[in-house]
Backbone atoms as SQL, in Angstrom:
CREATE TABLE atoms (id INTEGER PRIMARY KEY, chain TEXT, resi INTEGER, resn TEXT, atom TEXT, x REAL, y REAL, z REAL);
INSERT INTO atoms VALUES
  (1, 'A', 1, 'UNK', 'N', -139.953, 19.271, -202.599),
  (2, 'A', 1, 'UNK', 'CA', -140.669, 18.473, -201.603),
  (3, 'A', 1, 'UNK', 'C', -142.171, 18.758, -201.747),
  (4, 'A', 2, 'UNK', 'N', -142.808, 17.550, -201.834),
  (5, 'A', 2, 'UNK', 'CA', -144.138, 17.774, -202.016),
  (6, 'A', 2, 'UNK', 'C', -145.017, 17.765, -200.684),
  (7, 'A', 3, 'UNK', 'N', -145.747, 19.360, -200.106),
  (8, 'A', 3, 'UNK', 'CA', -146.300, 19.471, -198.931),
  (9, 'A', 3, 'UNK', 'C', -147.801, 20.054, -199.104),
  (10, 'A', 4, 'UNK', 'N', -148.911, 19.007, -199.882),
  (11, 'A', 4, 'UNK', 'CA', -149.751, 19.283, -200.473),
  (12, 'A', 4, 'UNK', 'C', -150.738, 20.547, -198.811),
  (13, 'A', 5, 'UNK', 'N', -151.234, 21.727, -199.838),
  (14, 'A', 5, 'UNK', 'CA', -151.635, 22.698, -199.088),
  (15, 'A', 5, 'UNK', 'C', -152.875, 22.447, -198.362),
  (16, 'A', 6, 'UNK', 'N', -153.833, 21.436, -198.516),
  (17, 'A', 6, 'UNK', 'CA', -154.673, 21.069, -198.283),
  (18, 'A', 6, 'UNK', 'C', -154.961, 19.711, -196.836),
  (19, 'A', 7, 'UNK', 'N', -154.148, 19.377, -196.852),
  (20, 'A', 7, 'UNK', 'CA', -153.474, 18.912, -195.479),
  (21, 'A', 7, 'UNK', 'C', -153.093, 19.454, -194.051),
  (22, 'A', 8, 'UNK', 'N', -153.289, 18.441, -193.067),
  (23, 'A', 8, 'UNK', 'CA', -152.477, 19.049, -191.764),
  (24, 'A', 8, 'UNK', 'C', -151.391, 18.345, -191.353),
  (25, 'A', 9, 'UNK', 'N', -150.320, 18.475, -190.965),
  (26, 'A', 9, 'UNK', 'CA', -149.063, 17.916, -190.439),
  (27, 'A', 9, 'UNK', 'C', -148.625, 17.913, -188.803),
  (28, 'A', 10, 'UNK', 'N', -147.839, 16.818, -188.809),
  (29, 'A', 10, 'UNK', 'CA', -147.786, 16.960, -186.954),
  (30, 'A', 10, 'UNK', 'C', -145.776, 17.306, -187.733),
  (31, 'A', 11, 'UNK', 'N', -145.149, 17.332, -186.049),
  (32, 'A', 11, 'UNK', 'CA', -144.046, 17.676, -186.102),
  (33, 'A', 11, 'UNK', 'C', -143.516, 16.147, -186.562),
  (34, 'A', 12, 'UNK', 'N', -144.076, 15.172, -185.981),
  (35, 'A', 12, 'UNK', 'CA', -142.878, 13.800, -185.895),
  (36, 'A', 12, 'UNK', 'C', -143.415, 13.353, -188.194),
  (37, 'A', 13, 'UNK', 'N', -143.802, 14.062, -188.171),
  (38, 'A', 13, 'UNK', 'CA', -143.717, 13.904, -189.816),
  (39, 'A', 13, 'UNK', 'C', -145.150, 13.377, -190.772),
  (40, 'A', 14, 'UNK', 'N', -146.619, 13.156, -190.045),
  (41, 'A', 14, 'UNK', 'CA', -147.296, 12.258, -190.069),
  (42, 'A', 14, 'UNK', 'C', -148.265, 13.595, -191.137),
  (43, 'A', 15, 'UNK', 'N', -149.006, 12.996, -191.560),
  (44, 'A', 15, 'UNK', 'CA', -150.345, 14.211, -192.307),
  (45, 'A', 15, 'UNK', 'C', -151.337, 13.731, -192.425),
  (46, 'A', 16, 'UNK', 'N', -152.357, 14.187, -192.346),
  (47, 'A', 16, 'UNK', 'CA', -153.908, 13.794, -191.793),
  (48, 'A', 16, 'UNK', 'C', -154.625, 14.705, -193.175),
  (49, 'A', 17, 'UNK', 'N', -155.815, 14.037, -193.661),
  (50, 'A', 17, 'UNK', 'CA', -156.948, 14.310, -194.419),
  (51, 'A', 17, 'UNK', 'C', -158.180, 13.604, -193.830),
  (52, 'A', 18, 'UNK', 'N', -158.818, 14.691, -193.323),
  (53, 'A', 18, 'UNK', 'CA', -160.310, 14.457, -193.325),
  (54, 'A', 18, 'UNK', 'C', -161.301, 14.560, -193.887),
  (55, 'A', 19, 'UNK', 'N', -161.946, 14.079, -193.887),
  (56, 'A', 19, 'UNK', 'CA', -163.214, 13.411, -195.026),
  (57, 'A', 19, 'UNK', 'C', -164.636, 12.631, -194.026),
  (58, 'A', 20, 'UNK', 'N', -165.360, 13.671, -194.103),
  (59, 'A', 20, 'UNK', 'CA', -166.640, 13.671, -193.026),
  (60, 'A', 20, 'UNK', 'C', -165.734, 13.546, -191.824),
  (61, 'A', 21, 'UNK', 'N', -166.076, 12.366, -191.144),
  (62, 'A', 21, 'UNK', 'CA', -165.980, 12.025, -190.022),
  (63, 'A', 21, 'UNK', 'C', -165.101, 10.989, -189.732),
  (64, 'A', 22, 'UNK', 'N', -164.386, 10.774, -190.875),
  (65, 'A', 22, 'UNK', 'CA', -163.185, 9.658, -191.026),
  (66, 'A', 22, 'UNK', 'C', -161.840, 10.739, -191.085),
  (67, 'A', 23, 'UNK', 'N', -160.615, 10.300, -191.365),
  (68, 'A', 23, 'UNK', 'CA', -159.615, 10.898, -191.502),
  (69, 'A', 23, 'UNK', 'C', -158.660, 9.851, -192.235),
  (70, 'A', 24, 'UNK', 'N', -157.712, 10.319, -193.056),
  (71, 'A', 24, 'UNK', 'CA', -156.468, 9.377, -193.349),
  (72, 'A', 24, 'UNK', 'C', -155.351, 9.925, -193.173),
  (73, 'A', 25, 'UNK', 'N', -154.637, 9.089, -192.460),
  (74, 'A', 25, 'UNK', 'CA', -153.322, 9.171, -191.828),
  (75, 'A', 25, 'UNK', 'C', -152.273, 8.102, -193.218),
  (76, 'A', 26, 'UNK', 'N', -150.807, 9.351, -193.164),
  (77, 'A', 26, 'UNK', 'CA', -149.872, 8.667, -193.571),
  (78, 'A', 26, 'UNK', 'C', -148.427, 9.452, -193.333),
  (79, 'A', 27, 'UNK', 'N', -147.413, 9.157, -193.748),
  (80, 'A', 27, 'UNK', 'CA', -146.119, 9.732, -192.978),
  (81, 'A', 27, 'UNK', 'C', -145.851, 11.003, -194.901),
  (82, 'A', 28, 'UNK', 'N', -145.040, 11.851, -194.098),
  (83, 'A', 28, 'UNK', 'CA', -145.271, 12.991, -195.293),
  (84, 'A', 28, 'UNK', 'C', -143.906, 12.375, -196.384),
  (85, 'A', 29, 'UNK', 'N', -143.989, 12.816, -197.755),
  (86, 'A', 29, 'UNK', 'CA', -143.121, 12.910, -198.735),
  (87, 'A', 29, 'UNK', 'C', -141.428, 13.295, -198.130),
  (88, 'A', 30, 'UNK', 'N', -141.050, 14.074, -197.130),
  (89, 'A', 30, 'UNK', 'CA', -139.996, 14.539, -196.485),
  (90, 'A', 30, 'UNK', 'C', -139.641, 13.218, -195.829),
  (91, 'A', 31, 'UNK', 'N', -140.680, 12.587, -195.114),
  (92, 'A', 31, 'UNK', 'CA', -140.208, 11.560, -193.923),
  (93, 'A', 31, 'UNK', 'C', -139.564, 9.914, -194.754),
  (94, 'A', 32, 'UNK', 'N', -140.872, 10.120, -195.962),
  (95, 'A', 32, 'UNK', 'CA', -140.484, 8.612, -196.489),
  (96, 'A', 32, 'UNK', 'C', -139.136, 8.937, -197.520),
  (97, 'A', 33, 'UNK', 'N', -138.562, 9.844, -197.891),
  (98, 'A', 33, 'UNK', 'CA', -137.605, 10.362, -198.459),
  (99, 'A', 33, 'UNK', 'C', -136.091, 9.896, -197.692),
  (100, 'A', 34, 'UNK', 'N', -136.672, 10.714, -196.064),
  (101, 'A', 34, 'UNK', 'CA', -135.183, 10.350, -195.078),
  (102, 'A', 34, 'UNK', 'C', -134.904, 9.335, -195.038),
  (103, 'A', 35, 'UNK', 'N', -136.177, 8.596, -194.761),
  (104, 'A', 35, 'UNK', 'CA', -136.393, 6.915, -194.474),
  (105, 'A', 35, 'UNK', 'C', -135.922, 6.092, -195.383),
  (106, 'A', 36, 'UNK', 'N', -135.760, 6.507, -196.922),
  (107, 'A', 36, 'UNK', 'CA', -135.137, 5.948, -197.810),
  (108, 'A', 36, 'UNK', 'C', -136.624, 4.720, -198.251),
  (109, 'A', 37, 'UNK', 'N', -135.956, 3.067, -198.640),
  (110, 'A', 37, 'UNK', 'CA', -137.221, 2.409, -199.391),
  (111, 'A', 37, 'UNK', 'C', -137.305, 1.734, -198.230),
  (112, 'A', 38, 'UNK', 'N', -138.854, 1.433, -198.136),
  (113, 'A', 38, 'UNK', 'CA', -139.847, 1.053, -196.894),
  (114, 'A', 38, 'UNK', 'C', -140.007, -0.361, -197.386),
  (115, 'A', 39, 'UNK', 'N', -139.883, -1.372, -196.505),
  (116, 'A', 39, 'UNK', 'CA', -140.090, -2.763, -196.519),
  (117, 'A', 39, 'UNK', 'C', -140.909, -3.138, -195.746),
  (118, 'A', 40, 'UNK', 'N', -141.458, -2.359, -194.878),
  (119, 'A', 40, 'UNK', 'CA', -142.578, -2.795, -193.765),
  (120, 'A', 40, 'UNK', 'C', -143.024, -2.180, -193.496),
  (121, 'A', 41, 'UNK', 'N', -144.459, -2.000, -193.169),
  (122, 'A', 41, 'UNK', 'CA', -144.849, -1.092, -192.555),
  (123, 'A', 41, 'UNK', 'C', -145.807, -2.040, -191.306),
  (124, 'A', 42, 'UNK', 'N', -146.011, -1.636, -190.174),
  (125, 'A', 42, 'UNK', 'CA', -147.143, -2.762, -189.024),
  (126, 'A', 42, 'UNK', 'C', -147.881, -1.397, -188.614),
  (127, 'A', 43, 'UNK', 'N', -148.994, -2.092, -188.229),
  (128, 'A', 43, 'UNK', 'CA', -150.535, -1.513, -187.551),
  (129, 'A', 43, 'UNK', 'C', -151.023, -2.609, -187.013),
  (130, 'A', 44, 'UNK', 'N', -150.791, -2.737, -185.565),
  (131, 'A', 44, 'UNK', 'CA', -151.506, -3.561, -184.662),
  (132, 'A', 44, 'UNK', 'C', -152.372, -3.111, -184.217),
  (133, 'A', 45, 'UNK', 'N', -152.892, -2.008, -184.090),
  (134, 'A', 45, 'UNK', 'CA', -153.571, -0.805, -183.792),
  (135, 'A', 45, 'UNK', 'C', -155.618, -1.195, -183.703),
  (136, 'A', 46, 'UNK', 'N', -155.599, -1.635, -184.972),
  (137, 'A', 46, 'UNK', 'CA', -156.941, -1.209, -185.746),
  (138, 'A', 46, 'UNK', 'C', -157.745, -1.449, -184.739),
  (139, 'A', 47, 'UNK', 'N', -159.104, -0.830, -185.083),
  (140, 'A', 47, 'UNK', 'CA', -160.038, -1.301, -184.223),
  (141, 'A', 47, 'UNK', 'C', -159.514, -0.733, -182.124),
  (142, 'A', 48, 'UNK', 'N', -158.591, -0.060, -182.484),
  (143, 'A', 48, 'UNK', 'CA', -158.264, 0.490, -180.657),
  (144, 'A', 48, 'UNK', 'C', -158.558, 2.299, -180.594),
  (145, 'A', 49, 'UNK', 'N', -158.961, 2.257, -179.504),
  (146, 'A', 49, 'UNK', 'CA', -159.039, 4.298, -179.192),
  (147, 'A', 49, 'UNK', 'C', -157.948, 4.811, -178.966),
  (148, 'A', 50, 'UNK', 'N', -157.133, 5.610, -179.536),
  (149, 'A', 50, 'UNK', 'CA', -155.900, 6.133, -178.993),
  (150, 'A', 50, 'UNK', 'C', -155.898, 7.460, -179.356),
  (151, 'A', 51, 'UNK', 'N', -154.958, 7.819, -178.228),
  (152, 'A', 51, 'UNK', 'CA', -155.172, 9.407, -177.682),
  (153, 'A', 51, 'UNK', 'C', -153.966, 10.064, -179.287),
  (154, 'A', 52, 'UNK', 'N', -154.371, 11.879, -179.320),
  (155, 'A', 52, 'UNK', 'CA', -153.519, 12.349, -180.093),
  (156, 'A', 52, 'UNK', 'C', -151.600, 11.831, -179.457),
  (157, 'A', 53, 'UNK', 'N', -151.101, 11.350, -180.608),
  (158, 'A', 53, 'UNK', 'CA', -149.151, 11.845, -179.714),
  (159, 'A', 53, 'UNK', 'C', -149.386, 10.097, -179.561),
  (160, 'A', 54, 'UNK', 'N', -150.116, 8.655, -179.547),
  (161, 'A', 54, 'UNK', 'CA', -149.622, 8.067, -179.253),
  (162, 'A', 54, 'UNK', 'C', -149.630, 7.069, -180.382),
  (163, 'A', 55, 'UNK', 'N', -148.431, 6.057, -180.159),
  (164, 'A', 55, 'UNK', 'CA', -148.521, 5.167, -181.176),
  (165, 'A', 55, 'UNK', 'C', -149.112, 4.195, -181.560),
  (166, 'A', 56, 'UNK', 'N', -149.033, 4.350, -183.091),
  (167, 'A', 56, 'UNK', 'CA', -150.434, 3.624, -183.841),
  (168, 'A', 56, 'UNK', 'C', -149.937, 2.262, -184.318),
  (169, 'A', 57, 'UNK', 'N', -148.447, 2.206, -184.810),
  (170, 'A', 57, 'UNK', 'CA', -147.686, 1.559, -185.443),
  (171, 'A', 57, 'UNK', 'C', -146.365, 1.935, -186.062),
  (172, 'A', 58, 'UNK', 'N', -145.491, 0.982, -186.682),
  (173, 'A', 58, 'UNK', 'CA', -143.981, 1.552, -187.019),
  (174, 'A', 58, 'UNK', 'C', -143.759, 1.144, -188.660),
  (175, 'A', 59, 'UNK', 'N', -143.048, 1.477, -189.068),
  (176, 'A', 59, 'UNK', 'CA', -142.244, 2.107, -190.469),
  (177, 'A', 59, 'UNK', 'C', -141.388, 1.465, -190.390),
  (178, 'A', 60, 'UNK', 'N', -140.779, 0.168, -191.177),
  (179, 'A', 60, 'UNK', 'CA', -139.548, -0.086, -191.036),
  (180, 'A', 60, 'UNK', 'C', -138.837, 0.283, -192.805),
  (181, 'A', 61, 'UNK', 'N', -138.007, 0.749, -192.167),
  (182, 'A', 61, 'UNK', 'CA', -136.950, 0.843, -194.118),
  (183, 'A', 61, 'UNK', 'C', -135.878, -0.119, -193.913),
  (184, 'A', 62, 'UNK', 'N', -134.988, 0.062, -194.868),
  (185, 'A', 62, 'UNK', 'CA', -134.019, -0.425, -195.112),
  (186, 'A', 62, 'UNK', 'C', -132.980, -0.296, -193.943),
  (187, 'A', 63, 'UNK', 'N', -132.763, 0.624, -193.700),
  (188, 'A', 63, 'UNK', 'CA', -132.027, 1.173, -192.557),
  (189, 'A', 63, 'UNK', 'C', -132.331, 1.325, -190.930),
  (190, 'A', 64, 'UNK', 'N', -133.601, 1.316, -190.770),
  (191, 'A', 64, 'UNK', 'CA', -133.757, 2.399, -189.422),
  (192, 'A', 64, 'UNK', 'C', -135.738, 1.822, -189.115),
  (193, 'A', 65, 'UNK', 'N', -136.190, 1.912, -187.820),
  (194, 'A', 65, 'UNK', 'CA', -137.366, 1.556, -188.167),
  (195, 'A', 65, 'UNK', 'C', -137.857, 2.664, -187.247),
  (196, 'A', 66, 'UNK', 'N', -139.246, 3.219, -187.600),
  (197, 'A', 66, 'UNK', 'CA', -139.890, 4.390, -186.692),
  (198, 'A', 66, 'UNK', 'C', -141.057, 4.323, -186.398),
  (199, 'A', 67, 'UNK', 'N', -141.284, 4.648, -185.229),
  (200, 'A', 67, 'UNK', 'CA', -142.643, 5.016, -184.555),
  (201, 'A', 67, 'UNK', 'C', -143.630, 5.645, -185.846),
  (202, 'A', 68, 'UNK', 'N', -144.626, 5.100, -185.848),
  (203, 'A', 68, 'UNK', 'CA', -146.144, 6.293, -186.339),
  (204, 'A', 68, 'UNK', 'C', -146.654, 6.564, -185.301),
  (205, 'A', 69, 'UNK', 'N', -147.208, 8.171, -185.529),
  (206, 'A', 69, 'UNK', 'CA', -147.734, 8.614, -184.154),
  (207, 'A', 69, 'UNK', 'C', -149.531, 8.831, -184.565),
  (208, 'A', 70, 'UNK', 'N', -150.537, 9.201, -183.896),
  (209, 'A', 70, 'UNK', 'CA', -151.865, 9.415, -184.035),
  (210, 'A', 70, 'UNK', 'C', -151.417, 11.168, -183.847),
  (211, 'A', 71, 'UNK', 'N', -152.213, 12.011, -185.040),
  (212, 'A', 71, 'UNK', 'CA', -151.924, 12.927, -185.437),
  (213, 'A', 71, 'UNK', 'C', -153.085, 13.684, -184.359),
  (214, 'A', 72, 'UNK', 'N', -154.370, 12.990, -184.502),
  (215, 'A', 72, 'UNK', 'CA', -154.832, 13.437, -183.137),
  (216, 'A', 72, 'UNK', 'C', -156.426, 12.725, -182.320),
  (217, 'A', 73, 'UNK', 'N', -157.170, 11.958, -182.222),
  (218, 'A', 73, 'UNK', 'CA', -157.746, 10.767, -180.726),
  (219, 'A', 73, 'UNK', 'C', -158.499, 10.733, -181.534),
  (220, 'A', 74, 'UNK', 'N', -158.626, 9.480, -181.882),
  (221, 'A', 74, 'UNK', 'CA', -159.765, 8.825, -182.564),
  (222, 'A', 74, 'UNK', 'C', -159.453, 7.134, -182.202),
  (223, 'A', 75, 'UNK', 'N', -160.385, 6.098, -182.838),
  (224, 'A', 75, 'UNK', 'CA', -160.343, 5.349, -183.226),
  (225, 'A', 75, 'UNK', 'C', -159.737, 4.541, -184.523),
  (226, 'A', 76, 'UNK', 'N', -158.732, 4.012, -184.438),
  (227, 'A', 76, 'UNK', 'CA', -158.372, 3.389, -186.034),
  (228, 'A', 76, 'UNK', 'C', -158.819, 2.443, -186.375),
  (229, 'A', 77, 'UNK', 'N', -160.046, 2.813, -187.412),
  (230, 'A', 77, 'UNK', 'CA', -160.953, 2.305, -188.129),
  (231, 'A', 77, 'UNK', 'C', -160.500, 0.951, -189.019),
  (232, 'A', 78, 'UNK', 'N', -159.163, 1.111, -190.189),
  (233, 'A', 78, 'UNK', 'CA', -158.234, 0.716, -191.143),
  (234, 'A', 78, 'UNK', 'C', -157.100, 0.739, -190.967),
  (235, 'A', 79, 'UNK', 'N', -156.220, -0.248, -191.705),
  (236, 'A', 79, 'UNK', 'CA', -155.238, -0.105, -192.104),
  (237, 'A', 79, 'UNK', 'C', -155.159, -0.897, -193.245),
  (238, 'A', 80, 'UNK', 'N', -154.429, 0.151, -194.337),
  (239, 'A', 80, 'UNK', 'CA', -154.462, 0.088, -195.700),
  (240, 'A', 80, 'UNK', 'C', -153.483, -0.909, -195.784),
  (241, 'A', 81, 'UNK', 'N', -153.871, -1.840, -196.311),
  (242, 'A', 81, 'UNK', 'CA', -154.013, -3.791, -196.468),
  (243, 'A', 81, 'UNK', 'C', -153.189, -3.754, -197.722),
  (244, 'A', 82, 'UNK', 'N', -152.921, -2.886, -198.716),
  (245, 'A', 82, 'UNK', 'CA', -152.268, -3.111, -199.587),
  (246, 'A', 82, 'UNK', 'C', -150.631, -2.874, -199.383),
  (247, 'A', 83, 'UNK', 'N', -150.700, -1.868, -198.336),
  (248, 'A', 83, 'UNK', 'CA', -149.077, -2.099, -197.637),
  (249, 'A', 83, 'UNK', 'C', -148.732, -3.393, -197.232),
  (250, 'A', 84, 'UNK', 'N', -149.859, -3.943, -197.301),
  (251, 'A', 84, 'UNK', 'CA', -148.884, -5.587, -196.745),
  (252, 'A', 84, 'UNK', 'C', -148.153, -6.121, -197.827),
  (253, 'A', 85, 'UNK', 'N', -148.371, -6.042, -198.678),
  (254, 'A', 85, 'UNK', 'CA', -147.852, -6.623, -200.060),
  (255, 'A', 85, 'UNK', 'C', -146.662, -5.277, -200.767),
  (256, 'A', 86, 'UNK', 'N', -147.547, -4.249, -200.789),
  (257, 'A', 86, 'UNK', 'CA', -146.360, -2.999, -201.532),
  (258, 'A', 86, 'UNK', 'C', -146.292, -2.017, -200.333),
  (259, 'A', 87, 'UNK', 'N', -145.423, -2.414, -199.473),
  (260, 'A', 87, 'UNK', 'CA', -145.172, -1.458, -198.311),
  (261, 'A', 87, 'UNK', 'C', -144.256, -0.107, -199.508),
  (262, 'A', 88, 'UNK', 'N', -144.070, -0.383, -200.777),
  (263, 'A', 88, 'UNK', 'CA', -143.029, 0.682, -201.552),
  (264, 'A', 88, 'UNK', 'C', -143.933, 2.313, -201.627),
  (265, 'A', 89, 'UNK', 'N', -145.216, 1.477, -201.460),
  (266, 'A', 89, 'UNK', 'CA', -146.400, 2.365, -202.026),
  (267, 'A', 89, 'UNK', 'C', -146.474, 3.872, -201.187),
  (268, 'A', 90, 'UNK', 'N', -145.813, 3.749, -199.986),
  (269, 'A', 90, 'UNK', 'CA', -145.789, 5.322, -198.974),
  (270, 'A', 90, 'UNK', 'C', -144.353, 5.775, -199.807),
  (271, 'A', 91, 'UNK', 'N', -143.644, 4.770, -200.228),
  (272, 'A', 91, 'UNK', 'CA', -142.632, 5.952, -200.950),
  (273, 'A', 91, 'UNK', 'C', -142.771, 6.421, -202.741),
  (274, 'A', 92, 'UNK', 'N', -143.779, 5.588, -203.051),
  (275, 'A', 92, 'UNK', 'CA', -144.185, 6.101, -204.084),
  (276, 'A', 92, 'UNK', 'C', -145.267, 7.303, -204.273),
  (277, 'A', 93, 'UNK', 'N', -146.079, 6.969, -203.138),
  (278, 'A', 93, 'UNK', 'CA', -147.256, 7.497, -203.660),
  (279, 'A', 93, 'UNK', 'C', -147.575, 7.929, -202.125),
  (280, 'A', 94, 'UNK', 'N', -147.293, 9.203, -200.934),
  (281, 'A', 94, 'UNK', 'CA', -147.127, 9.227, -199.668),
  (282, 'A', 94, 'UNK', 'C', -148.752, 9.775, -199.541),
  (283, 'A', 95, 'UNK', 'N', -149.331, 10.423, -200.369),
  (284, 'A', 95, 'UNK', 'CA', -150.527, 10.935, -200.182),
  (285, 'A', 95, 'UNK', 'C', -151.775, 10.811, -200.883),
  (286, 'A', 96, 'UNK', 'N', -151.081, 9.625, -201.886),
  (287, 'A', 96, 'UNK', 'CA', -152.374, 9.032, -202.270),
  (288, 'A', 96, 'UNK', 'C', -152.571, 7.316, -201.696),
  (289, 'A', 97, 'UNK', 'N', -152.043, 6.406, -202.695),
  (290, 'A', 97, 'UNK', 'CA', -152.336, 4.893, -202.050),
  (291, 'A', 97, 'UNK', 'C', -151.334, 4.546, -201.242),
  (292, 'A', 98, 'UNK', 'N', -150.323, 5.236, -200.609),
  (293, 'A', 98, 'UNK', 'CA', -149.665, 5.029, -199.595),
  (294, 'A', 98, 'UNK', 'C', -150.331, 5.652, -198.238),
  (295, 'A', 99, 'UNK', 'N', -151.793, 5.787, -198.198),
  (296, 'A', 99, 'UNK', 'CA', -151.691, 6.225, -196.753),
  (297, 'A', 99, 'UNK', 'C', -151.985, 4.738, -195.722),
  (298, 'A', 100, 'UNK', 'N', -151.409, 5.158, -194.586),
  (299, 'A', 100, 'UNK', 'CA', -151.724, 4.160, -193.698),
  (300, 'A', 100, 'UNK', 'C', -152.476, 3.415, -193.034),
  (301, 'A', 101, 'UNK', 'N', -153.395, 4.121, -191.968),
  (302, 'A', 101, 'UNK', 'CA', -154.392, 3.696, -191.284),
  (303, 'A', 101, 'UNK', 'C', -155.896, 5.577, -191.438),
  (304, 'A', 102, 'UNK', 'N', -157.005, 4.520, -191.543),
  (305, 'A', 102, 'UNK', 'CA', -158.069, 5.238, -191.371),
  (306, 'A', 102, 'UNK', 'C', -158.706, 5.715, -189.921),
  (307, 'A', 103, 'UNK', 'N', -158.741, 6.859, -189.146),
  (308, 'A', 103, 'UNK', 'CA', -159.328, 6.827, -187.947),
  (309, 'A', 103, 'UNK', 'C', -160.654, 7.528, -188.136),
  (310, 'A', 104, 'UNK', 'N', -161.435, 7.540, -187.270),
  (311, 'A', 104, 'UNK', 'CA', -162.414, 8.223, -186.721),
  (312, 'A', 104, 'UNK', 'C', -162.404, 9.165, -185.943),
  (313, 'A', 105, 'UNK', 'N', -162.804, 10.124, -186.780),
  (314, 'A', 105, 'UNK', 'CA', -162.374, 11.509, -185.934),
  (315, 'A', 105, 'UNK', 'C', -163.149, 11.897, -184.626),
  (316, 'A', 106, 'UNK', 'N', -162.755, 12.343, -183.360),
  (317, 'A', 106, 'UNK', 'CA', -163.330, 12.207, -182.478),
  (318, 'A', 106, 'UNK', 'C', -163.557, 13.524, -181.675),
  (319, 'A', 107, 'UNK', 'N', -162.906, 14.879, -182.303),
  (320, 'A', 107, 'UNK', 'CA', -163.144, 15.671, -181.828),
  (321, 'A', 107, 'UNK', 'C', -162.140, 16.785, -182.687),
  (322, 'A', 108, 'UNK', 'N', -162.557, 17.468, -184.026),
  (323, 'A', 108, 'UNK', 'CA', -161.937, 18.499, -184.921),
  (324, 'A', 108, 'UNK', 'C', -161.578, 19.566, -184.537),
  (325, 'A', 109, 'UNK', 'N', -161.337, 19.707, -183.612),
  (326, 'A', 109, 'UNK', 'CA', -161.116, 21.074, -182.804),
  (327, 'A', 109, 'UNK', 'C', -159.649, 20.558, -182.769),
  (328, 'A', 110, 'UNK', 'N', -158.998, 19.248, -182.770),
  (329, 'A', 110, 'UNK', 'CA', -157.876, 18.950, -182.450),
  (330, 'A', 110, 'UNK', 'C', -156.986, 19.276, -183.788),
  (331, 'A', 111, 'UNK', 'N', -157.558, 19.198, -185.119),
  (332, 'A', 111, 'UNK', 'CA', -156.784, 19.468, -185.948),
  (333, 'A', 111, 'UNK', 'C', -156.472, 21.113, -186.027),
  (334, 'A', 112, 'UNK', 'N', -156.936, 21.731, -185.372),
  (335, 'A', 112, 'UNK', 'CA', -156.339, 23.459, -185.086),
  (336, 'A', 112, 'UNK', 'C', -154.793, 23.733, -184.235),
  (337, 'A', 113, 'UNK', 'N', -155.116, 22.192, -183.586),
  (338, 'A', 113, 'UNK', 'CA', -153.815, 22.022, -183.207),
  (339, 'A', 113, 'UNK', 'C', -152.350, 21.633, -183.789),
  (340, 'A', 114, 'UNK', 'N', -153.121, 20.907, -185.355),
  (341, 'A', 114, 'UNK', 'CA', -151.465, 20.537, -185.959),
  (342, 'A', 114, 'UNK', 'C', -151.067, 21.170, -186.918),
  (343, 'A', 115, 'UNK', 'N', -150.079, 21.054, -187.684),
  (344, 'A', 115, 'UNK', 'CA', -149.532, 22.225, -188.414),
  (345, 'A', 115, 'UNK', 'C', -149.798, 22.710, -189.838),
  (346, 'A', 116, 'UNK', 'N', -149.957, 23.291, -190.470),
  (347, 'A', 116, 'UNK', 'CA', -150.405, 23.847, -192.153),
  (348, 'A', 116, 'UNK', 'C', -149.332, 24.178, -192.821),
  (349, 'A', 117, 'UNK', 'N', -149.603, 22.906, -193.831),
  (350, 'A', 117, 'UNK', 'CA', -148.554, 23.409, -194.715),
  (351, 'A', 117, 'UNK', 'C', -147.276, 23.889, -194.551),
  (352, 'A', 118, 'UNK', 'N', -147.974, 25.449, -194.725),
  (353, 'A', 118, 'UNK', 'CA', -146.583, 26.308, -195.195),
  (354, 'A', 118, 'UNK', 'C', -145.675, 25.922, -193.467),
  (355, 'A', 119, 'UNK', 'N', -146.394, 26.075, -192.098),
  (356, 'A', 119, 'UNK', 'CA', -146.156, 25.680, -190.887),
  (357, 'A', 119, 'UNK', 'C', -145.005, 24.473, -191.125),
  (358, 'A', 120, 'UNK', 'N', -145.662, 23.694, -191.656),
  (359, 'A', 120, 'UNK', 'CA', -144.531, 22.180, -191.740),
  (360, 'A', 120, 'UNK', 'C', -143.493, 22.637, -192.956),
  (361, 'A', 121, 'UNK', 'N', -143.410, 23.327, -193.697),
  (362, 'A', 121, 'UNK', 'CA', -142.449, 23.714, -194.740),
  (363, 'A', 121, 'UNK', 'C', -141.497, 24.365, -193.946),
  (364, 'A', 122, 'UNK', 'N', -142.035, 24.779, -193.208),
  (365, 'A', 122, 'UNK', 'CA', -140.774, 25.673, -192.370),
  (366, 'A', 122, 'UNK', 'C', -140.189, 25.463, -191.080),
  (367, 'A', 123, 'UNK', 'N', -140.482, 24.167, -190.586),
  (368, 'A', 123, 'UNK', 'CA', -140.232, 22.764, -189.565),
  (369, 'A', 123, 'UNK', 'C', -138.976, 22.673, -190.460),
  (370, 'A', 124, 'UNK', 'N', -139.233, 21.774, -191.865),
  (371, 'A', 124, 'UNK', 'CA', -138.200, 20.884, -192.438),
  (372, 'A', 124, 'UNK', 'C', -137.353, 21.769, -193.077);
């Protein structure tokens, strides 16, 4: 399972990279795995303020469809437009061109709050 060390993770499966004052959000290698192959992904979201814990948008697979959660309060800036066409791309590629939506980070003190790595290795 790939749980790149350089990342932060929430419990419901999501991982965050920040970069200045932006962040990218996408669901981890473990989650799009359970989830099996992804046919949809939605972000009605963009452009709204939402608090850490609430939802941004959902994941649908083959099987089962799931909540995305905001890993932690920003603004969502993006949503990566090429999932509209290769929603396959979070199960190909979960941490590079599969990430989801871009937020604006609104206060970094919050990512002390979510989990590292080895933390989420030992969740799953």
């Amino acid at each position: 399972m790939n749980v790149p060390a350089e990342l932060k993770y929430t419990k419901e499966h999501e991982w965050i990279r920040v970069e200045g004052e932006e962040a990218y959000v996408g669901i981890t290698d473990y989650a799009q795995s359970q989830l099996g192959d992804i046919v949809f992904v939605e972000v009605e979201t963009e452009g709204d303020e939402l608090e850490a814990g609430d939802t941004f948008g959902s994941i649908e697979a083959v099987k089962t469809v799931s909540d995305l959660y905001m890993p932690i309060s920003g603004e969502v800036l993006e949503f990566n437009s090429e999932l509209e066409d290769q929603p396959d791309l979070v199960n190909k590629d979960p941490y590079g061109k599969g990430w989801i939506i871009k937020v604006k980070v609104d206060d970094e003190a919050q990512l002390d709050g979510l989990l590292s790595a080895d933390a989420y290795k030992a969740s799953i």
